[in-house]
PDB file of C-alpha atoms in Angstrom:
ATOM      1  CA  MET A   1      68.175 -25.504  59.582  1.00  0.00           C
ATOM      2  CA  PRO A   2      65.067 -26.250  57.470  1.00  0.00           C
ATOM      3  CA  LYS A   3      63.299 -23.248  56.009  1.00  0.00           C
ATOM      4  CA  PRO A   4      60.095 -22.469  57.923  1.00  0.00           C
ATOM      5  CA  GLN A   5      56.879 -22.894  55.979  1.00  0.00           C
ATOM      6  CA  ASN A   6      54.160 -20.275  55.861  1.00  0.00           C
ATOM      7  CA  LEU A   7      50.841 -21.245  57.375  1.00  0.00           C
ATOM      8  CA  LEU A   8      47.623 -19.921  55.895  1.00  0.00           C
ATOM      9  CA  ILE A   9      44.949 -20.137  58.554  1.00  0.00           C
ATOM     10  CA  GLY A  10      41.334 -20.234  57.439  1.00  0.00           C
ATOM     11  CA  ARG A  11      38.188 -19.041  59.135  1.00  0.00           C
ATOM     12  CA  ILE A  12      38.520 -18.178  62.794  1.00  0.00           C
ATOM     13  CA  GLY A  13      37.017 -20.985  64.842  1.00  0.00           C
ATOM     14  CA  LYS A  14      38.445 -23.853  62.796  1.00  0.00           C
ATOM     15  CA  LYS A  15      40.773 -26.016  64.833  1.00  0.00           C
ATOM     16  CA  GLU A  16      44.343 -26.179  63.582  1.00  0.00           C
ATOM     17  CA  THR A  17      47.111 -28.337  65.005  1.00  0.00           C
ATOM     18  CA  LEU A  18      50.526 -26.710  64.828  1.00  0.00           C
ATOM     19  CA  ALA A  19      52.506 -29.352  66.706  1.00  0.00           C
ATOM     20  CA  GLY A  20      55.208 -31.032  64.656  1.00  0.00           C
ATOM     21  CA  SER A  21      55.514 -28.269  62.064  1.00  0.00           C
ATOM     22  CA  LYS A  22      57.672 -25.155  62.096  1.00  0.00           C
ATOM     23  CA  VAL A  23      55.507 -22.187  61.290  1.00  0.00           C
ATOM     24  CA  ASN A  24      56.488 -18.701  60.234  1.00  0.00           C
ATOM     25  CA  LEU A  25      53.559 -16.327  60.755  1.00  0.00           C
ATOM     26  CA  THR A  26      54.055 -12.816  59.498  1.00  0.00           C
ATOM     27  CA  ALA A  27      52.926  -9.841  61.543  1.00  0.00           C
ATOM     28  CA  ASN A  28      50.414  -8.942  58.852  1.00  0.00           C
ATOM     29  CA  LEU A  29      48.790 -12.374  58.928  1.00  0.00           C
ATOM     30  CA  LEU A  30      48.594 -12.342  62.711  1.00  0.00           C
ATOM     31  CA  GLU A  31      47.113  -8.864  62.668  1.00  0.00           C
ATOM     32  CA  SER A  32      44.494  -9.616  60.026  1.00  0.00           C
ATOM     33  CA  LYS A  33      43.430 -12.979  61.433  1.00  0.00           C
ATOM     34  CA  PHE A  34      43.804 -12.486  65.171  1.00  0.00           C
ATOM     35  CA  LEU A  35      44.099  -8.892  66.334  1.00  0.00           C
ATOM     36  CA  ASN A  36      40.838  -7.719  64.804  1.00  0.00           C
ATOM     37  CA  PHE A  37      39.155 -10.826  66.165  1.00  0.00           C
ATOM     38  CA  PHE A  38      40.340 -10.090  69.681  1.00  0.00           C
ATOM     39  CA  THR A  39      38.753  -6.629  69.690  1.00  0.00           C
ATOM     40  CA  ASP A  40      35.316  -8.246  70.048  1.00  0.00           C
ATOM     41  CA  PRO A  41      35.163 -10.106  73.409  1.00  0.00           C
ATOM     42  CA  LYS A  42      32.135 -12.127  72.312  1.00  0.00           C
ATOM     43  CA  ARG A  43      33.857 -13.475  69.215  1.00  0.00           C
ATOM     44  CA  CYS A  44      37.126 -13.966  71.072  1.00  0.00           C
ATOM     45  CA  ARG A  45      35.527 -16.681  73.189  1.00  0.00           C
ATOM     46  CA  THR A  46      35.321 -19.088  70.264  1.00  0.00           C
ATOM     47  CA  LEU A  47      38.955 -18.788  69.183  1.00  0.00           C
ATOM     48  CA  GLN A  48      40.363 -22.216  68.409  1.00  0.00           C
ATOM     49  CA  ALA A  49      42.457 -21.485  65.318  1.00  0.00           C
ATOM     50  CA  VAL A  50      45.423 -21.109  67.643  1.00  0.00           C
ATOM     51  CA  SER A  51      45.201 -22.737  71.035  1.00  0.00           C
ATOM     52  CA  PHE A  52      46.754 -21.703  74.310  1.00  0.00           C
ATOM     53  CA  GLN A  53      49.247 -24.526  73.842  1.00  0.00           C
ATOM     54  CA  SER A  54      50.109 -23.262  70.361  1.00  0.00           C
ATOM     55  CA  LEU A  55      50.912 -19.829  71.723  1.00  0.00           C
ATOM     56  CA  LEU A  56      53.152 -21.425  74.315  1.00  0.00           C
ATOM     57  CA  TRP A  57      54.887 -23.238  71.461  1.00  0.00           C
ATOM     58  CA  TRP A  58      55.387 -19.907  69.699  1.00  0.00           C
ATOM     59  CA  GLN A  59      56.940 -18.527  72.867  1.00  0.00           C
ATOM     60  CA  GLU A  60      59.405 -21.409  73.033  1.00  0.00           C
ATOM     61  CA  ASP A  61      60.341 -21.213  69.337  1.00  0.00           C
ATOM     62  CA  GLN A  62      61.007 -17.509  68.956  1.00  0.00           C
ATOM     63  CA  ARG A  63      63.567 -18.076  66.239  1.00  0.00           C
ATOM     64  CA  TYR A  64      60.794 -19.026  63.814  1.00  0.00           C
ATOM     65  CA  LEU A  65      58.895 -15.769  64.356  1.00  0.00           C
ATOM     66  CA  SER A  66      59.534 -12.198  63.407  1.00  0.00           C
ATOM     67  CA  LYS A  67      59.959  -9.896  66.396  1.00  0.00           C
ATOM     68  CA  PRO A  68      56.654  -8.027  65.776  1.00  0.00           C
ATOM     69  CA  THR A  69      54.763 -11.306  65.555  1.00  0.00           C
ATOM     70  CA  PHE A  70      56.327 -12.667  68.720  1.00  0.00           C
ATOM     71  CA  THR A  71      55.532  -9.436  70.565  1.00  0.00           C
ATOM     72  CA  ARG A  72      51.903  -9.618  69.504  1.00  0.00           C
ATOM     73  CA  ALA A  73      51.654 -13.283  70.471  1.00  0.00           C
ATOM     74  CA  LEU A  74      52.930 -12.538  73.953  1.00  0.00           C
ATOM     75  CA  TYR A  75      50.532  -9.624  74.282  1.00  0.00           C
ATOM     76  CA  TRP A  76      47.491 -11.754  73.469  1.00  0.00           C
ATOM     77  CA  LEU A  77      48.578 -14.831  75.417  1.00  0.00           C
ATOM     78  CA  PRO A  78      47.007 -13.835  78.781  1.00  0.00           C
ATOM     79  CA  ILE A  79      43.903 -12.483  77.047  1.00  0.00           C
ATOM     80  CA  LEU A  80      43.359 -15.767  75.258  1.00  0.00           C
ATOM     81  CA  ALA A  81      43.854 -17.648  78.512  1.00  0.00           C
ATOM     82  CA  GLN A  82      41.147 -15.555  80.184  1.00  0.00           C
ATOM     83  CA  ASN A  83      38.688 -16.322  77.399  1.00  0.00           C
ATOM     84  CA  MET A  84      39.173 -20.068  77.350  1.00  0.00           C
ATOM     85  CA  PRO A  85      36.813 -22.196  79.469  1.00  0.00           C
ATOM     86  CA  SER A  86      38.096 -22.563  83.008  1.00  0.00           C
ATOM     87  CA  ASN A  87      39.937 -25.788  83.781  1.00  0.00           C
ATOM     88  CA  SER A  88      38.795 -25.670  87.416  1.00  0.00           C
ATOM     89  CA  PRO A  89      35.013 -26.158  87.513  1.00  0.00           C
ATOM     90  CA  ASP A  90      33.238 -25.811  90.852  1.00  0.00           C
ATOM     91  CA  PHE A  91      31.662 -29.238  91.311  1.00  0.00           C
ATOM     92  CA  ALA A  92      30.237 -28.284  94.709  1.00  0.00           C
ATOM     93  CA  ASN A  93      28.316 -25.333  93.310  1.00  0.00           C
ATOM     94  CA  PRO A  94      24.538 -25.926  93.765  1.00  0.00           C
ATOM     95  CA  LYS A  95      23.998 -24.514  90.279  1.00  0.00           C
ATOM     96  CA  TRP A  96      26.307 -27.168  88.815  1.00  0.00           C
ATOM     97  CA  ILE A  97      24.566 -29.949  90.752  1.00  0.00           C
ATOM     98  CA  ASN A  98      21.055 -28.728  89.875  1.00  0.00           C
ATOM     99  CA  ARG A  99      21.907 -28.446  86.189  1.00  0.00           C
ATOM    100  CA  HIS A 100      23.008 -32.069  86.085  1.00  0.00           C
ATOM    101  CA  LYS A 101      20.063 -33.151  88.208  1.00  0.00           C
ATOM    102  CA  PHE A 102      17.856 -31.692  85.494  1.00  0.00           C
ATOM    103  CA  MET A 103      19.722 -33.701  82.856  1.00  0.00           C
ATOM    104  CA  PHE A 104      19.434 -36.859  84.944  1.00  0.00           C
ATOM    105  CA  ASN A 105      15.656 -36.434  85.186  1.00  0.00           C
ATOM    106  CA  PHE A 106      15.491 -35.637  81.465  1.00  0.00           C
ATOM    107  CA  LEU A 107      17.265 -38.904  80.637  1.00  0.00           C
ATOM    108  CA  ASP A 108      15.245 -40.946  83.153  1.00  0.00           C
ATOM    109  CA  ILE A 109      12.599 -41.968  80.648  1.00  0.00           C
ATOM    110  CA  ASN A 110      10.588 -44.254  82.936  1.00  0.00           C
ATOM    111  CA  GLY A 111      10.966 -42.006  85.987  1.00  0.00           C
ATOM    112  CA  ASP A 112      12.271 -44.693  88.341  1.00  0.00           C
ATOM    113  CA  GLY A 113      15.201 -42.629  89.627  1.00  0.00           C
ATOM    114  CA  LYS A 114      17.712 -44.698  87.684  1.00  0.00           C
ATOM    115  CA  ILE A 115      19.095 -44.421  84.174  1.00  0.00           C
ATOM    116  CA  THR A 116      20.929 -46.814  81.905  1.00  0.00           C
ATOM    117  CA  LEU A 117      22.898 -46.413  78.726  1.00  0.00           C
ATOM    118  CA  ASP A 118      20.144 -48.434  77.082  1.00  0.00           C
ATOM    119  CA  GLU A 119      17.620 -45.649  77.780  1.00  0.00           C
ATOM    120  CA  ILE A 120      19.946 -42.948  76.500  1.00  0.00           C
ATOM    121  CA  VAL A 121      20.804 -44.731  73.261  1.00  0.00           C
ATOM    122  CA  SER A 122      17.152 -45.589  72.684  1.00  0.00           C
ATOM    123  CA  LYS A 123      16.137 -41.944  73.007  1.00  0.00           C
ATOM    124  CA  ALA A 124      19.089 -40.396  71.215  1.00  0.00           C
ATOM    125  CA  SER A 125      19.775 -42.834  68.395  1.00  0.00           C
ATOM    126  CA  ASP A 126      16.714 -44.978  67.798  1.00  0.00           C
ATOM    127  CA  ASP A 127      14.225 -42.149  68.304  1.00  0.00           C
ATOM    128  CA  ILE A 128      15.929 -38.838  67.501  1.00  0.00           C
ATOM    129  CA  CYS A 129      18.071 -40.036  64.597  1.00  0.00           C
ATOM    130  CA  ALA A 130      15.110 -41.782  62.990  1.00  0.00           C
ATOM    131  CA  LYS A 131      13.015 -38.610  63.156  1.00  0.00           C
ATOM    132  CA  LEU A 132      15.868 -36.596  61.657  1.00  0.00           C
ATOM    133  CA  ASP A 133      16.128 -38.996  58.696  1.00  0.00           C
ATOM    134  CA  ALA A 134      19.702 -39.939  59.562  1.00  0.00           C
ATOM    135  CA  THR A 135      21.360 -42.571  57.414  1.00  0.00           C
ATOM    136  CA  PRO A 136      22.413 -45.866  59.027  1.00  0.00           C
ATOM    137  CA  GLU A 137      26.007 -44.653  58.964  1.00  0.00           C
ATOM    138  CA  GLN A 138      25.094 -41.354  60.629  1.00  0.00           C
ATOM    139  CA  THR A 139      23.001 -43.151  63.228  1.00  0.00           C
ATOM    140  CA  GLN A 140      25.900 -45.471  64.064  1.00  0.00           C
ATOM    141  CA  ARG A 141      28.336 -42.564  64.329  1.00  0.00           C
ATOM    142  CA  HIS A 142      25.915 -40.748  66.631  1.00  0.00           C
ATOM    143  CA  GLN A 143      25.486 -43.857  68.768  1.00  0.00           C
ATOM    144  CA  ASP A 144      29.248 -44.398  68.984  1.00  0.00           C
ATOM    145  CA  ALA A 145      29.721 -40.807  70.167  1.00  0.00           C
ATOM    146  CA  ILE A 146      27.013 -41.147  72.811  1.00  0.00           C
ATOM    147  CA  GLU A 147      28.407 -44.459  74.042  1.00  0.00           C
ATOM    148  CA  ALA A 148      31.910 -43.005  74.408  1.00  0.00           C
ATOM    149  CA  PHE A 149      30.542 -39.917  76.173  1.00  0.00           C
ATOM    150  CA  PHE A 150      28.472 -41.732  78.789  1.00  0.00           C
ATOM    151  CA  LYS A 151      30.847 -44.658  79.249  1.00  0.00           C
ATOM    152  CA  LYS A 152      33.467 -42.104  80.284  1.00  0.00           C
ATOM    153  CA  MET A 153      31.039 -41.247  83.085  1.00  0.00           C
ATOM    154  CA  GLY A 154      31.004 -44.884  84.194  1.00  0.00           C
ATOM    155  CA  MET A 155      27.750 -45.879  82.509  1.00  0.00           C
ATOM    156  CA  ASP A 156      27.207 -49.010  80.440  1.00  0.00           C
ATOM    157  CA  TYR A 157      24.492 -51.164  78.953  1.00  0.00           C
ATOM    158  CA  GLY A 158      22.403 -52.916  81.577  1.00  0.00           C
ATOM    159  CA  LYS A 159      23.982 -50.909  84.412  1.00  0.00           C
ATOM    160  CA  GLU A 160      21.541 -48.837  86.466  1.00  0.00           C
ATOM    161  CA  VAL A 161      22.937 -45.529  87.689  1.00  0.00           C
ATOM    162  CA  GLU A 162      21.382 -43.276  90.324  1.00  0.00           C
ATOM    163  CA  PHE A 163      21.986 -39.542  90.572  1.00  0.00           C
ATOM    164  CA  PRO A 164      24.957 -39.503  93.018  1.00  0.00           C
ATOM    165  CA  GLU A 165      26.945 -41.791  90.723  1.00  0.00           C
ATOM    166  CA  PHE A 166      25.726 -39.890  87.663  1.00  0.00           C
ATOM    167  CA  VAL A 167      26.903 -36.493  88.893  1.00  0.00           C
ATOM    168  CA  LYS A 168      30.224 -37.975  90.025  1.00  0.00           C
ATOM    169  CA  GLY A 169      30.647 -39.340  86.529  1.00  0.00           C
ATOM    170  CA  TRP A 170      30.046 -35.873  85.107  1.00  0.00           C
ATOM    171  CA  GLU A 171      32.906 -34.587  87.250  1.00  0.00           C
ATOM    172  CA  GLU A 172      35.286 -37.145  85.743  1.00  0.00           C
ATOM    173  CA  LEU A 173      34.008 -36.406  82.249  1.00  0.00           C
ATOM    174  CA  ALA A 174      34.472 -32.663  82.730  1.00  0.00           C
ATOM    175  CA  LYS A 175      38.059 -33.060  83.929  1.00  0.00           C
ATOM    176  CA  HIS A 176      38.800 -35.406  81.028  1.00  0.00           C
ATOM    177  CA  ASP A 177      37.369 -33.130  78.333  1.00  0.00           C
ATOM    178  CA  LEU A 178      38.778 -29.895  79.726  1.00  0.00           C
ATOM    179  CA  LYS A 179      42.251 -31.408  79.797  1.00  0.00           C
ATOM    180  CA  LEU A 180      41.902 -32.400  76.149  1.00  0.00           C
ATOM    181  CA  TRP A 181      40.535 -28.956  75.294  1.00  0.00           C
ATOM    182  CA  SER A 182      43.528 -27.254  76.898  1.00  0.00           C
ATOM    183  CA  GLN A 183      45.776 -29.399  74.684  1.00  0.00           C
ATOM    184  CA  ASN A 184      43.834 -28.492  71.518  1.00  0.00           C
ATOM    185  CA  LYS A 185      42.639 -32.093  71.189  1.00  0.00           C
ATOM    186  CA  SER A 186      39.176 -33.317  70.309  1.00  0.00           C
ATOM    187  CA  THR A 187      36.838 -33.774  73.268  1.00  0.00           C
ATOM    188  CA  LEU A 188      34.025 -36.258  73.753  1.00  0.00           C
ATOM    189  CA  ILE A 189      31.498 -33.436  73.738  1.00  0.00           C
ATOM    190  CA  ARG A 190      33.004 -32.253  70.440  1.00  0.00           C
ATOM    191  CA  ASP A 191      32.769 -35.749  68.947  1.00  0.00           C
ATOM    192  CA  TRP A 192      29.078 -35.845  69.867  1.00  0.00           C
ATOM    193  CA  GLY A 193      28.606 -32.416  68.296  1.00  0.00           C
ATOM    194  CA  ASP A 194      30.329 -33.557  65.108  1.00  0.00           C
ATOM    195  CA  ALA A 195      27.952 -36.518  64.893  1.00  0.00           C
ATOM    196  CA  VAL A 196      24.899 -34.281  65.350  1.00  0.00           C
ATOM    197  CA  PHE A 197      26.124 -31.748  62.792  1.00  0.00           C
ATOM    198  CA  ASP A 198      26.796 -34.544  60.322  1.00  0.00           C
ATOM    199  CA  ILE A 199      23.077 -35.332  60.378  1.00  0.00           C
ATOM    200  CA  PHE A 200      21.956 -31.709  60.030  1.00  0.00           C
ATOM    201  CA  ASP A 201      24.541 -30.439  57.598  1.00  0.00           C
ATOM    202  CA  LYS A 202      22.945 -31.641  54.377  1.00  0.00           C
ATOM    203  CA  ASP A 203      24.946 -29.289  52.154  1.00  0.00           C
ATOM    204  CA  GLY A 204      28.297 -29.851  53.848  1.00  0.00           C
ATOM    205  CA  SER A 205      28.621 -26.191  54.835  1.00  0.00           C
ATOM    206  CA  GLY A 206      29.795 -26.994  58.365  1.00  0.00           C
ATOM    207  CA  SER A 207      26.989 -25.031  59.999  1.00  0.00           C
ATOM    208  CA  ILE A 208      23.293 -25.277  60.828  1.00  0.00           C
ATOM    209  CA  SER A 209      20.498 -22.744  60.528  1.00  0.00           C
ATOM    210  CA  LEU A 210      18.049 -21.579  63.161  1.00  0.00           C
ATOM    211  CA  ASP A 211      15.266 -23.624  61.574  1.00  0.00           C
ATOM    212  CA  GLU A 212      17.434 -26.759  61.696  1.00  0.00           C
ATOM    213  CA  TRP A 213      18.212 -26.161  65.367  1.00  0.00           C
ATOM    214  CA  LYS A 214      14.529 -25.602  66.118  1.00  0.00           C
ATOM    215  CA  ALA A 215      13.755 -28.969  64.520  1.00  0.00           C
ATOM    216  CA  TYR A 216      16.424 -30.709  66.592  1.00  0.00           C
ATOM    217  CA  GLY A 217      15.255 -28.987  69.772  1.00  0.00           C
ATOM    218  CA  ARG A 218      11.679 -30.126  69.277  1.00  0.00           C
ATOM    219  CA  ILE A 219      12.595 -33.690  68.338  1.00  0.00           C
ATOM    220  CA  SER A 220      15.162 -34.171  71.111  1.00  0.00           C
ATOM    221  CA  GLY A 221      13.082 -32.307  73.680  1.00  0.00           C
ATOM    222  CA  ILE A 222      16.136 -30.401  74.910  1.00  0.00           C
ATOM    223  CA  CYS A 223      14.999 -27.090  73.403  1.00  0.00           C
ATOM    224  CA  PRO A 224      11.248 -27.539  72.880  1.00  0.00           C
ATOM    225  CA  SER A 225      10.077 -24.004  72.085  1.00  0.00           C
ATOM    226  CA  ASP A 226      11.067 -21.647  69.285  1.00  0.00           C
ATOM    227  CA  GLU A 227      11.945 -19.057  71.926  1.00  0.00           C
ATOM    228  CA  ASP A 228      14.393 -21.468  73.592  1.00  0.00           C
ATOM    229  CA  ALA A 229      15.981 -22.299  70.229  1.00  0.00           C
ATOM    230  CA  GLU A 230      16.362 -18.620  69.413  1.00  0.00           C
ATOM    231  CA  ARG A 231      18.062 -18.131  72.765  1.00  0.00           C
ATOM    232  CA  THR A 232      20.560 -20.860  71.838  1.00  0.00           C
ATOM    233  CA  PHE A 233      21.453 -18.905  68.727  1.00  0.00           C
ATOM    234  CA  GLU A 234      21.871 -15.729  70.738  1.00  0.00           C
ATOM    235  CA  ILE A 235      24.284 -17.511  73.086  1.00  0.00           C
ATOM    236  CA  CYS A 236      26.210 -19.591  70.545  1.00  0.00           C
ATOM    237  CA  ASP A 237      26.370 -17.509  67.372  1.00  0.00           C
ATOM    238  CA  LEU A 238      29.640 -15.937  68.442  1.00  0.00           C
ATOM    239  CA  ASP A 239      30.546 -14.562  65.026  1.00  0.00           C
ATOM    240  CA  ASN A 240      27.024 -13.216  64.345  1.00  0.00           C
ATOM    241  CA  SER A 241      26.816 -15.184  61.100  1.00  0.00           C
ATOM    242  CA  GLY A 242      23.210 -16.275  61.564  1.00  0.00           C
ATOM    243  CA  LYS A 243      24.353 -19.904  61.688  1.00  0.00           C
ATOM    244  CA  LEU A 244      25.971 -22.174  64.247  1.00  0.00           C
ATOM    245  CA  ASP A 245      29.105 -24.206  63.630  1.00  0.00           C
ATOM    246  CA  VAL A 246      30.424 -27.034  65.738  1.00  0.00           C
ATOM    247  CA  ASP A 247      33.302 -24.931  67.107  1.00  0.00           C
ATOM    248  CA  GLU A 248      30.886 -22.393  68.556  1.00  0.00           C
ATOM    249  CA  MET A 249      28.621 -25.074  69.968  1.00  0.00           C
ATOM    250  CA  THR A 250      31.538 -26.983  71.495  1.00  0.00           C
ATOM    251  CA  ARG A 251      32.923 -23.880  73.212  1.00  0.00           C
ATOM    252  CA  GLN A 252      29.566 -22.941  74.714  1.00  0.00           C
ATOM    253  CA  HIS A 253      28.641 -26.489  75.731  1.00  0.00           C
ATOM    254  CA  LEU A 254      31.959 -26.829  77.555  1.00  0.00           C
ATOM    255  CA  GLY A 255      31.145 -23.652  79.417  1.00  0.00           C
ATOM    256  CA  PHE A 256      27.542 -24.620  80.132  1.00  0.00           C
ATOM    257  CA  TRP A 257      27.953 -28.236  81.257  1.00  0.00           C
ATOM    258  CA  TYR A 258      31.503 -28.250  82.628  1.00  0.00           C
ATOM    259  CA  THR A 259      32.580 -24.876  84.004  1.00  0.00           C
ATOM    260  CA  LEU A 260      29.406 -22.826  84.595  1.00  0.00           C
ATOM    261  CA  ASP A 261      30.768 -20.095  82.354  1.00  0.00           C
ATOM    262  CA  SER A 262      28.324 -17.196  82.675  1.00  0.00           C
ATOM    263  CA  ASN A 263      28.784 -16.470  78.965  1.00  0.00           C
ATOM    264  CA  ALA A 264      27.030 -19.774  78.236  1.00  0.00           C
ATOM    265  CA  ASP A 265      24.081 -19.297  80.598  1.00  0.00           C
ATOM    266  CA  GLY A 266      20.778 -19.670  78.786  1.00  0.00           C
ATOM    267  CA  LEU A 267      22.225 -22.134  76.284  1.00  0.00           C
ATOM    268  CA  TYR A 268      18.867 -23.913  76.069  1.00  0.00           C
ATOM    269  CA  GLY A 269      16.726 -20.874  76.780  1.00  0.00           C
ATOM    270  CA  ASP A 270      14.653 -21.286  79.923  1.00  0.00           C
ATOM    271  CA  PHE A 271      14.315 -25.056  79.521  1.00  0.00           C
ATOM    272  CA  VAL A 272      17.565 -26.107  81.245  1.00  0.00           C
ATOM    273  CA  PRO A 273      18.472 -24.147  84.420  1.00  0.00           C
TER     274      PRO A 273
END
């Protein structure tokens, strides 16, 4: 039997894929990296260093774990499950429908009751990226992410979509992304977030400041006031670091747009219902 390798896990919130490797986590490492983190429910919500699927893998491969570590993993398994975004969003909820009706109207630039991918790309890439001084490469990456996101909803260039089809597309997108999330795989909403952060993150720190988010909110129109931007930080800064990273933003956007997680309410202040 091959000797298990130790795994040193970095900052909580960073995604790690454990599949395909045999990992021996000591009780001390688990305690220092996970147990203290779990004592704060707010911070627990952003946990992605070990996914639900990874814990299931631990359960199946007990022989690679010390008994104390395995016991702790089993103890935290249901708690982690409760703090992950729900995989069963309520698509019939009026709140869910109204939230996406707002987004439809926001994207309907000419106000004709129809939207196209052309309008979305024009607003998001040609307008927003230009004002944020994105490089051509960053602009293309951002556009690619937006295209993949909205094409998953059934949209395409030159195709006019009215609200009933739009909201139905959101349902399919939500089911698609939540399935990937449950498998610790990258989601389309995460890919879009990565593209946005790539433009903001000038120093390569992996996070953005409140001032940077305020600038994006004003330029994009999604968070137009300083008060709304500050509310975003209050909702998304799960580790109270004073900055936002893409893991935090992904977790809260999944909850806001897909599952109506009450912990994500107010993501855009009072601007988006």
